[in-house]
CSV table of C-alpha atoms in Angstrom, one decimal:
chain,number,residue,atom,x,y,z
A,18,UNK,CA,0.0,0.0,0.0
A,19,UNK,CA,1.2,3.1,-0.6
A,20,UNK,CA,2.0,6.2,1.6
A,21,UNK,CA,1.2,10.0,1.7
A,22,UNK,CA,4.1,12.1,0.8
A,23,UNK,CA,3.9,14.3,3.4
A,24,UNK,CA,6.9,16.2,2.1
A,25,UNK,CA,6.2,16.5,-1.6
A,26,UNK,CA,5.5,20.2,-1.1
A,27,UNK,CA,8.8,21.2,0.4
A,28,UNK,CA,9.9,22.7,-2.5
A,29,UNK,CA,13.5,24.7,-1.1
A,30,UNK,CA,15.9,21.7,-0.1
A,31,UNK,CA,17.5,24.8,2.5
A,32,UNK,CA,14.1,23.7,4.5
A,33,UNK,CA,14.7,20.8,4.8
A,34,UNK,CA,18.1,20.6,5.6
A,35,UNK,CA,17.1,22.8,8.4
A,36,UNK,CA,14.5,21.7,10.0
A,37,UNK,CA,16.1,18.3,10.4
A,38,UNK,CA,17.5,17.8,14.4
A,39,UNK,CA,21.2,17.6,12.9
A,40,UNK,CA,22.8,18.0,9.2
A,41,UNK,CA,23.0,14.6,7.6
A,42,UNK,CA,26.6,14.2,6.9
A,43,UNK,CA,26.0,13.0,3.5
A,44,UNK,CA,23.0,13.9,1.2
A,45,UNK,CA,21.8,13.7,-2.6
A,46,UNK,CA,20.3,16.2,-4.5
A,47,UNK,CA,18.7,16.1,-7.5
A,48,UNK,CA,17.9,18.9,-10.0
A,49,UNK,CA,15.4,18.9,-12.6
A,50,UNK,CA,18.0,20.5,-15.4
A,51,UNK,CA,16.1,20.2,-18.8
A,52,UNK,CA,12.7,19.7,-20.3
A,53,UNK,CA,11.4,19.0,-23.5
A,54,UNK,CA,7.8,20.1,-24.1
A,55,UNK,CA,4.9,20.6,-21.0
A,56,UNK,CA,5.9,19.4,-17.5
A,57,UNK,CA,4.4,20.0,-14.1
A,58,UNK,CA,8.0,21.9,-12.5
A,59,UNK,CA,10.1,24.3,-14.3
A,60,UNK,CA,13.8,23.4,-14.5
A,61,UNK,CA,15.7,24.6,-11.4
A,62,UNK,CA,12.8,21.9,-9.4
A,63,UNK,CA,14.7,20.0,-6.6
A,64,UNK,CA,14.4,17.3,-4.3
A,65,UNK,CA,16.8,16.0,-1.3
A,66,UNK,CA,17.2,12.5,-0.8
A,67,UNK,CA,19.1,11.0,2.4
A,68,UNK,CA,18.9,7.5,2.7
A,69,UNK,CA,15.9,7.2,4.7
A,70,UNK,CA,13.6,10.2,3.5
A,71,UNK,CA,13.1,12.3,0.1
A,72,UNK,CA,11.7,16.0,0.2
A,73,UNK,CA,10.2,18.0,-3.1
A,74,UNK,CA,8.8,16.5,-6.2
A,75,UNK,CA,9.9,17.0,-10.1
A,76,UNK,CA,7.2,15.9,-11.8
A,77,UNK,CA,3.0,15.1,-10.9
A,78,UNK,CA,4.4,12.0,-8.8
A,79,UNK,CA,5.5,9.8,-11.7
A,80,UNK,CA,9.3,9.4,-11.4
A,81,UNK,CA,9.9,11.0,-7.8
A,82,UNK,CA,10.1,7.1,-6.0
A,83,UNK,CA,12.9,6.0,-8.7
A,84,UNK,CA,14.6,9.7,-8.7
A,85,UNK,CA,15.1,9.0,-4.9
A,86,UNK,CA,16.1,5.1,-5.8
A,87,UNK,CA,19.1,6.5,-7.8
A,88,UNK,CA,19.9,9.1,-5.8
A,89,UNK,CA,20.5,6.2,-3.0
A,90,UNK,CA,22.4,4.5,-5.0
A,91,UNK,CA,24.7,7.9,-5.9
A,92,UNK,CA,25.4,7.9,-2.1
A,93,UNK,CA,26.4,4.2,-2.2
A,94,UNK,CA,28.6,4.9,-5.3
A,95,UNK,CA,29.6,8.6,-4.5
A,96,UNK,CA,28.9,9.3,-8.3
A,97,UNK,CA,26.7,11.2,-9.9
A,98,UNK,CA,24.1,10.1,-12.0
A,99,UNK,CA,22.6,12.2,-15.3
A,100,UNK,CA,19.2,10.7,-15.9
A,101,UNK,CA,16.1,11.2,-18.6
A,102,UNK,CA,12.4,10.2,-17.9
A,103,UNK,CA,9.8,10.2,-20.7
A,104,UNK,CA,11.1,11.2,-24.3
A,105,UNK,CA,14.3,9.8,-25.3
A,106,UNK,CA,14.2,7.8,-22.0
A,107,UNK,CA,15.9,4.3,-21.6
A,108,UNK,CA,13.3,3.4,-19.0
A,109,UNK,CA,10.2,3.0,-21.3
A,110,UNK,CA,8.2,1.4,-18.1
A,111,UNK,CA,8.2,5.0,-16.5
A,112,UNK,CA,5.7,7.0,-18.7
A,113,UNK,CA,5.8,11.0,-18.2
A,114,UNK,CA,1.6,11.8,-18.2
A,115,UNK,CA,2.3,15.0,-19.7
A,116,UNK,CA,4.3,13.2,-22.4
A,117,UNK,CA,7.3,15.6,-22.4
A,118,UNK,CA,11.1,14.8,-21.9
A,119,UNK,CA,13.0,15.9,-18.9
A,120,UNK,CA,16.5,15.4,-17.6
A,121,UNK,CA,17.5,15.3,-13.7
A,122,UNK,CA,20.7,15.4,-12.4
A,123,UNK,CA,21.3,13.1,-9.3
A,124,UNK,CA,24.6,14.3,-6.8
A,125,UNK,CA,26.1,12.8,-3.8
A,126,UNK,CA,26.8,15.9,-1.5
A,127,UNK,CA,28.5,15.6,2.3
A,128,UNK,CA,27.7,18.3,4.5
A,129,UNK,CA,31.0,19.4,5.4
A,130,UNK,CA,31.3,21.0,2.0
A,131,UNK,CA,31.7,25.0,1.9
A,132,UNK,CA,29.4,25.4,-0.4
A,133,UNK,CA,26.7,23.9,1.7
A,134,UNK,CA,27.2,26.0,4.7
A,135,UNK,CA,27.1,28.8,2.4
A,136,UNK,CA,24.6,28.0,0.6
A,137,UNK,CA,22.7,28.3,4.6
A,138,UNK,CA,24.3,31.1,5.5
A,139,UNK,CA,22.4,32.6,2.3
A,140,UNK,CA,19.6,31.4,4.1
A,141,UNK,CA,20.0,32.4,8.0
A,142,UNK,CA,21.4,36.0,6.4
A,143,UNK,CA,18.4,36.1,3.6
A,144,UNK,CA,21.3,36.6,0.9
A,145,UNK,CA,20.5,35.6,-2.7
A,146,UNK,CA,22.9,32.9,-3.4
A,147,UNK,CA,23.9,31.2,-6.7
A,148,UNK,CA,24.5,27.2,-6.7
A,149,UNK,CA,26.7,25.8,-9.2
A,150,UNK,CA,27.2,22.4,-10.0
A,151,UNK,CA,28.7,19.5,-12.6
A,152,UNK,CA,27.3,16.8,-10.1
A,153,UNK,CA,30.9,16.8,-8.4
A,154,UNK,CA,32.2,19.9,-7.0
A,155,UNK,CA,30.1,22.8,-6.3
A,156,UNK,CA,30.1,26.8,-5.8
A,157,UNK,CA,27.9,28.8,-3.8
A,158,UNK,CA,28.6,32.2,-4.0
A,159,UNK,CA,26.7,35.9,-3.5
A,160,UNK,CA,24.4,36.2,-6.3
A,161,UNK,CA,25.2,39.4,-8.8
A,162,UNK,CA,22.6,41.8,-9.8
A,163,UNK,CA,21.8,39.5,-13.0
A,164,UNK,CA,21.8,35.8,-11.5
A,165,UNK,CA,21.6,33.4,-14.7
A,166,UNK,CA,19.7,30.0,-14.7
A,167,UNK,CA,22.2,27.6,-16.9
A,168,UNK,CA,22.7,24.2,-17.8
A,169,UNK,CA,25.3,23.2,-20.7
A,170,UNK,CA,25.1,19.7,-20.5
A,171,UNK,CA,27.6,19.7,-17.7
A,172,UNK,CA,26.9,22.2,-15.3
A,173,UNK,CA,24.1,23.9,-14.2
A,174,UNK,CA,23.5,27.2,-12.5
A,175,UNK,CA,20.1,28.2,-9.8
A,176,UNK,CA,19.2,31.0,-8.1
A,177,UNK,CA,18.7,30.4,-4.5
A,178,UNK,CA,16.6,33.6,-3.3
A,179,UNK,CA,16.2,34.4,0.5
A,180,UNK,CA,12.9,32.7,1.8
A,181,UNK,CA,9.7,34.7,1.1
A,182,UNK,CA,8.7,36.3,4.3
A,183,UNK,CA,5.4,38.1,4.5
A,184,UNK,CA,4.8,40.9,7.7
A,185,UNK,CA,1.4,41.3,8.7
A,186,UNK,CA,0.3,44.6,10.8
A,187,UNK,CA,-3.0,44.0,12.2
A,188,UNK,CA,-4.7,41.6,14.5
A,189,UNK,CA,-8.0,40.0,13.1
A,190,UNK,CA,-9.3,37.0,12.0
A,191,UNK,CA,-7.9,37.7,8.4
A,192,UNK,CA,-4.6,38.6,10.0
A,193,UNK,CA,-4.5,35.5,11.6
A,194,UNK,CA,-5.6,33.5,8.8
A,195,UNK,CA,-3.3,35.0,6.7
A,196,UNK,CA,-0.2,34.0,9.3
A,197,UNK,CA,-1.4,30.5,9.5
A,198,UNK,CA,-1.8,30.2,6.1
A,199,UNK,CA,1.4,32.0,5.0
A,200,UNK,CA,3.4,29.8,7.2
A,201,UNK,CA,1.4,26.2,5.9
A,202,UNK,CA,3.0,28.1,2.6
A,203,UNK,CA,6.5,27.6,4.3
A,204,UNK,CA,7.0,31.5,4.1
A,205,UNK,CA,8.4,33.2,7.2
A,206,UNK,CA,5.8,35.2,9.0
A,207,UNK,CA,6.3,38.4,11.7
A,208,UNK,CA,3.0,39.7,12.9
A,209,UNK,CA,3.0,43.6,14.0
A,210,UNK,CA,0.5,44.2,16.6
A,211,UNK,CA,0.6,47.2,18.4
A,212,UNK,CA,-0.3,47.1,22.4
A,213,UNK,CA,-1.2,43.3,21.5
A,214,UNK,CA,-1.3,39.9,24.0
A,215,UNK,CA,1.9,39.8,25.3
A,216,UNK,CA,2.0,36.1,23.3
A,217,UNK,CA,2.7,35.3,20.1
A,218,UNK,CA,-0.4,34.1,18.3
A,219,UNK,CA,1.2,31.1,16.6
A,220,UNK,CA,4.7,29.0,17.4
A,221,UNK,CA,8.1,30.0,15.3
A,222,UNK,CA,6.4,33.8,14.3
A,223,UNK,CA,8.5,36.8,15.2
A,224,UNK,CA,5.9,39.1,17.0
A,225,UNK,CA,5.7,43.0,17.9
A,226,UNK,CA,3.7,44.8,19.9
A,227,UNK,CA,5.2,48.8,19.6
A,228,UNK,CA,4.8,51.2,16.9
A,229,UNK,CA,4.9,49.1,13.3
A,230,UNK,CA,7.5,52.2,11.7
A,231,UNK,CA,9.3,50.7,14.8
A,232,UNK,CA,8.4,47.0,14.4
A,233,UNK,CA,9.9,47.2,10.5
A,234,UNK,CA,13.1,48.9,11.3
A,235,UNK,CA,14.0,46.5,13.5
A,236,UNK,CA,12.8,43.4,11.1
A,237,UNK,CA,14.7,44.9,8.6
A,238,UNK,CA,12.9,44.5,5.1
A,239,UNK,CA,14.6,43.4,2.5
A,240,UNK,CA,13.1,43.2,-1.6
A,241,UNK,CA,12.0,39.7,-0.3
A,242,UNK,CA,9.6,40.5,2.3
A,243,UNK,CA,6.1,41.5,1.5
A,244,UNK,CA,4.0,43.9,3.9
A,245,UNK,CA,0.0,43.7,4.5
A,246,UNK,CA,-1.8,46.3,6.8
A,247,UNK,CA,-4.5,44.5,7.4
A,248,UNK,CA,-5.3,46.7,10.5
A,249,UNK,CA,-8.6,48.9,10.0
A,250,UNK,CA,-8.4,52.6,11.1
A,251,UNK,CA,-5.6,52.8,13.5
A,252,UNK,CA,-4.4,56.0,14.1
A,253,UNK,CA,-1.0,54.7,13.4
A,254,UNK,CA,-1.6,52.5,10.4
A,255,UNK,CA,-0.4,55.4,7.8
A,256,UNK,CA,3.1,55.9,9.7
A,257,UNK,CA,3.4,52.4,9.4
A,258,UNK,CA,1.9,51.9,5.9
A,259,UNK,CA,4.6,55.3,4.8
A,260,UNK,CA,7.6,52.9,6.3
A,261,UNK,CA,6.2,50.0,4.3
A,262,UNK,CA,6.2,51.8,1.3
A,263,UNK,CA,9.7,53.8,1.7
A,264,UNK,CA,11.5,49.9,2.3
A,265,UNK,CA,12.6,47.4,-0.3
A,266,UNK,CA,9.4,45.5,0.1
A,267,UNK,CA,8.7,44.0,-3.1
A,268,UNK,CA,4.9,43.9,-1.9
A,269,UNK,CA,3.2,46.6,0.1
A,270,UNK,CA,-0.8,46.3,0.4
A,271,UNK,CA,-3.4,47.4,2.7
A,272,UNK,CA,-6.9,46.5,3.6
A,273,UNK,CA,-9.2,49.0,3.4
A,274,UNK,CA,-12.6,50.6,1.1
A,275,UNK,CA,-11.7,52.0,-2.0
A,276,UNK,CA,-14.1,55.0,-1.2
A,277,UNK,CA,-11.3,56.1,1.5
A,278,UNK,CA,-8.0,55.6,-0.6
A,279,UNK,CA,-7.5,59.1,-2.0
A,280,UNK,CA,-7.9,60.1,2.1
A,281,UNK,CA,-5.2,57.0,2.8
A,282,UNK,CA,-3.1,58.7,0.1
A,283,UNK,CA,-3.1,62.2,1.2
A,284,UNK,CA,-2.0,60.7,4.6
A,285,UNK,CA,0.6,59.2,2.9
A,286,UNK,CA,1.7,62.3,1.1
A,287,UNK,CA,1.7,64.2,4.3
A,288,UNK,CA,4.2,61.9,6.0
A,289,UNK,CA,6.0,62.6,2.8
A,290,UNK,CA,5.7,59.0,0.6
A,291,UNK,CA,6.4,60.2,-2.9
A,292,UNK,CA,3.6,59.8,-5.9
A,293,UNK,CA,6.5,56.7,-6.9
A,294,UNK,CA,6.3,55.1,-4.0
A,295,UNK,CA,2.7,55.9,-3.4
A,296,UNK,CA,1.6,54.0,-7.1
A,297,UNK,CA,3.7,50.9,-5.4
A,298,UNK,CA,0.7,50.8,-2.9
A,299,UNK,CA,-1.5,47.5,-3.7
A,300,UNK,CA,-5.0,48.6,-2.0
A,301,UNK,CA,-7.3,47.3,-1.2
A,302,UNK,CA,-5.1,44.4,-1.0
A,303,UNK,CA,-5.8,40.9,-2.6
A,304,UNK,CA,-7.2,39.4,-5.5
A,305,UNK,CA,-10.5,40.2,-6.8
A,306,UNK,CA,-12.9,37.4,-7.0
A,307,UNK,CA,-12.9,36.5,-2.9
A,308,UNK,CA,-15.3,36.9,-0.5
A,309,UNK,CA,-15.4,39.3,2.7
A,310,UNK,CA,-15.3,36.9,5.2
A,311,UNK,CA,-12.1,36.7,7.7
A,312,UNK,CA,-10.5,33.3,6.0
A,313,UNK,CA,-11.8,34.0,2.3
A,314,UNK,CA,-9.5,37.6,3.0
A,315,UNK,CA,-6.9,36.1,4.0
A,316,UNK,CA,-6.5,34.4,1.6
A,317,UNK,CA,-6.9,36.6,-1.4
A,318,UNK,CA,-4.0,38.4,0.1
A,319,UNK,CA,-1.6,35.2,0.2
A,320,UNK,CA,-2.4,34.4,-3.2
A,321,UNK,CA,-1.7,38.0,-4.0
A,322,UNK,CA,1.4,37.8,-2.3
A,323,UNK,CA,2.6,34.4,-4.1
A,324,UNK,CA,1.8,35.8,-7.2
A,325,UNK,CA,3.9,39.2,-6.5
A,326,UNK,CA,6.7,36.8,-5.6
A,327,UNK,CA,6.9,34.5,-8.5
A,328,UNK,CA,7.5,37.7,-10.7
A,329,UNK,CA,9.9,38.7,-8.6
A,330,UNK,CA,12.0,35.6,-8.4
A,331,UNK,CA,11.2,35.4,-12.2
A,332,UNK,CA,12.6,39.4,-12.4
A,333,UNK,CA,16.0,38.5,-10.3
A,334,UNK,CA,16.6,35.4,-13.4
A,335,UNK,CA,18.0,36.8,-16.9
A,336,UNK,CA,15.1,36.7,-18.8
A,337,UNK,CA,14.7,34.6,-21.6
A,338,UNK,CA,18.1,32.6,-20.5
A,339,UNK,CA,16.8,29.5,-19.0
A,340,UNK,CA,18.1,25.9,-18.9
A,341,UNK,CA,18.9,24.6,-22.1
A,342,UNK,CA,16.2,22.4,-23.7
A,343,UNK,CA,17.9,19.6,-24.4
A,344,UNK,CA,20.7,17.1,-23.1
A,345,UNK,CA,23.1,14.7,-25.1
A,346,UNK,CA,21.3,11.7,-24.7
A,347,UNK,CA,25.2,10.2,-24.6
A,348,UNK,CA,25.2,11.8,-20.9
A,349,UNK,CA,22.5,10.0,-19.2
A,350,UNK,CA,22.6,6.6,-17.3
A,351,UNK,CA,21.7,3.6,-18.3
């Protein structure tokens, strides 16, 4: 019988890696490098594979069980292994559904390797980091300001961005949908509530209770955080909505009646937002389409927030430059 795969959706391998009670000293990864035609996961798609577990999925659940089965045997072997699925495949018992090609490339990693703890450090430090790899030595260094997505065959290039993390000022049922949700997303959640419980709402969320100009200054927002004011009326929401829109935040949105905005904005002009940081403002925030009520709100706004981070991730890549479309077929395993 089979099992759920509770960690399909883990889809950074930095996640898991960390939320495991101690780094295991050796580890495979592999990397969904090419695709020819449709397929569920763009190339860059990962999974981790120790020899007990396997996080992430590279297709719709087709080849994930044997992906891990050769990453196992990569460990055993300390090789790695190039292999194709669907098209051009040697295995013509493993059918792709969508009836593409794709290529993934299997490596044996140990932990003690710099370019693992910096590829962490990226993490822990919410640095951009490019990975580099041939399937036997890797580089992980500070990403540029144009981070390319390659694969020649023999190497491939991915962008690791910092971990989405989503600050919510408010209180509510929809704020508090909105953190539960955005953290069953696997984002990283801090929830400004000014004169709030003295208790975090929810384990593993950084929590304020002062001023939210305060509160961001000291989270320190970077261009991969996203801000919602979800608050309603506060006397201090447009200080802190002004702070939200003067940061890198590559999402600033409020809740809030469209009849009131051009009020909301001359607030905002008054605590001096310019008219280009003032057209940034997403309000009322979330997707059109959703209901009003408090879970239904919340989450419009994730989805708003998700889709806002896709295109920036997408942004930070070269466009156009992807990984290549096709691999020598004389590269992959047998």
């Amino acid at each position: 019988m089979s099992r759920w795969r509770l960690a399909a959706p883990v889809d950074d391998i930095r996640e898991a890696l960390l939320a495991a009670p101690v780094l295991p000293e050796r580890f495979a990864i592999a990397t969904l490098v090419a695709v020819d035609g449709s397929a569920p996961r763009d190339v860059g798609a990962q999974m981790l594979v120790t020899d007990s577990e396997h996080w992430g999925f590279l297709s719709g659940g087709c080849i994930e069980d044997d992906v891990a089965r050769h990453a196992r045997t990569a460990l055993a072997e300390g090789a790695p292994r190039l292999l194709r699925y669907g098209e051009g495949s040697p295995w013509i018992d493993i059918r792709l559904a969508c009836g593409s090609g794709i290529s993934v490339l299997v490596e044996p990693v140990a932990a003690a390797e710099p370019a693992v703890a910096a590829l962490l450090d990226g993490w822990h430090a919410r640095r951009a980091v490019l990975w580099s790899s041939d399937g036997v030595t890797r580089r992980a260094e500070a990403a540029g300001e144009a981070p390319v997505d390659a694969w020649d065959g023999a190497r491939y290039t991915r962008l690791f961005a910092p971990p989405l993390r989503l600050v919510l000022i408010g209180e509510d049922g929809a704020t508090l949908s909105a953190a539960a949700l955005a953290q069953a997303m696997g984002w990283q959640v801090a929830l400004v509530t000014p004169g709030g419980p003295e208790a975090a709402p929810f384990p593993r969320i950084a929590y304020h209770r002062g001023d939210p100009a305060a509160a961001l200054a000291a989270i320190g927002i970077d261009r991969w955080t996203a801000i919602a004011v979800l608050s309603h009326d506060r006397e201090d929401d447009e200080r802190g909505l002004a702070a939200a829109l003067c940061s890198e935040a590559f999402h600033v949105g409020a809740i809030g009646a469209r009849a009131r905005l051009e009020g909301r904005i001359a607030r905002l002009r008054a605590h001096g937002v310019s008219e280009a940081q003032i057209a940034r403002l997403r309000a009322p925030i979330g997707l059109y389409g959703f209901g009003k009520a408090p879970r239904e709100v919340a989450l419009s706004v994730i989805a708003e927030v998700a889709q806002a981070f896709h295109a920036a991730v997408a942004a930070a890549r070269s466009a156009g430059v992807s990984m290549s479309s096709s691999t020598p077929l004389s590269a992959v395993s047998r």
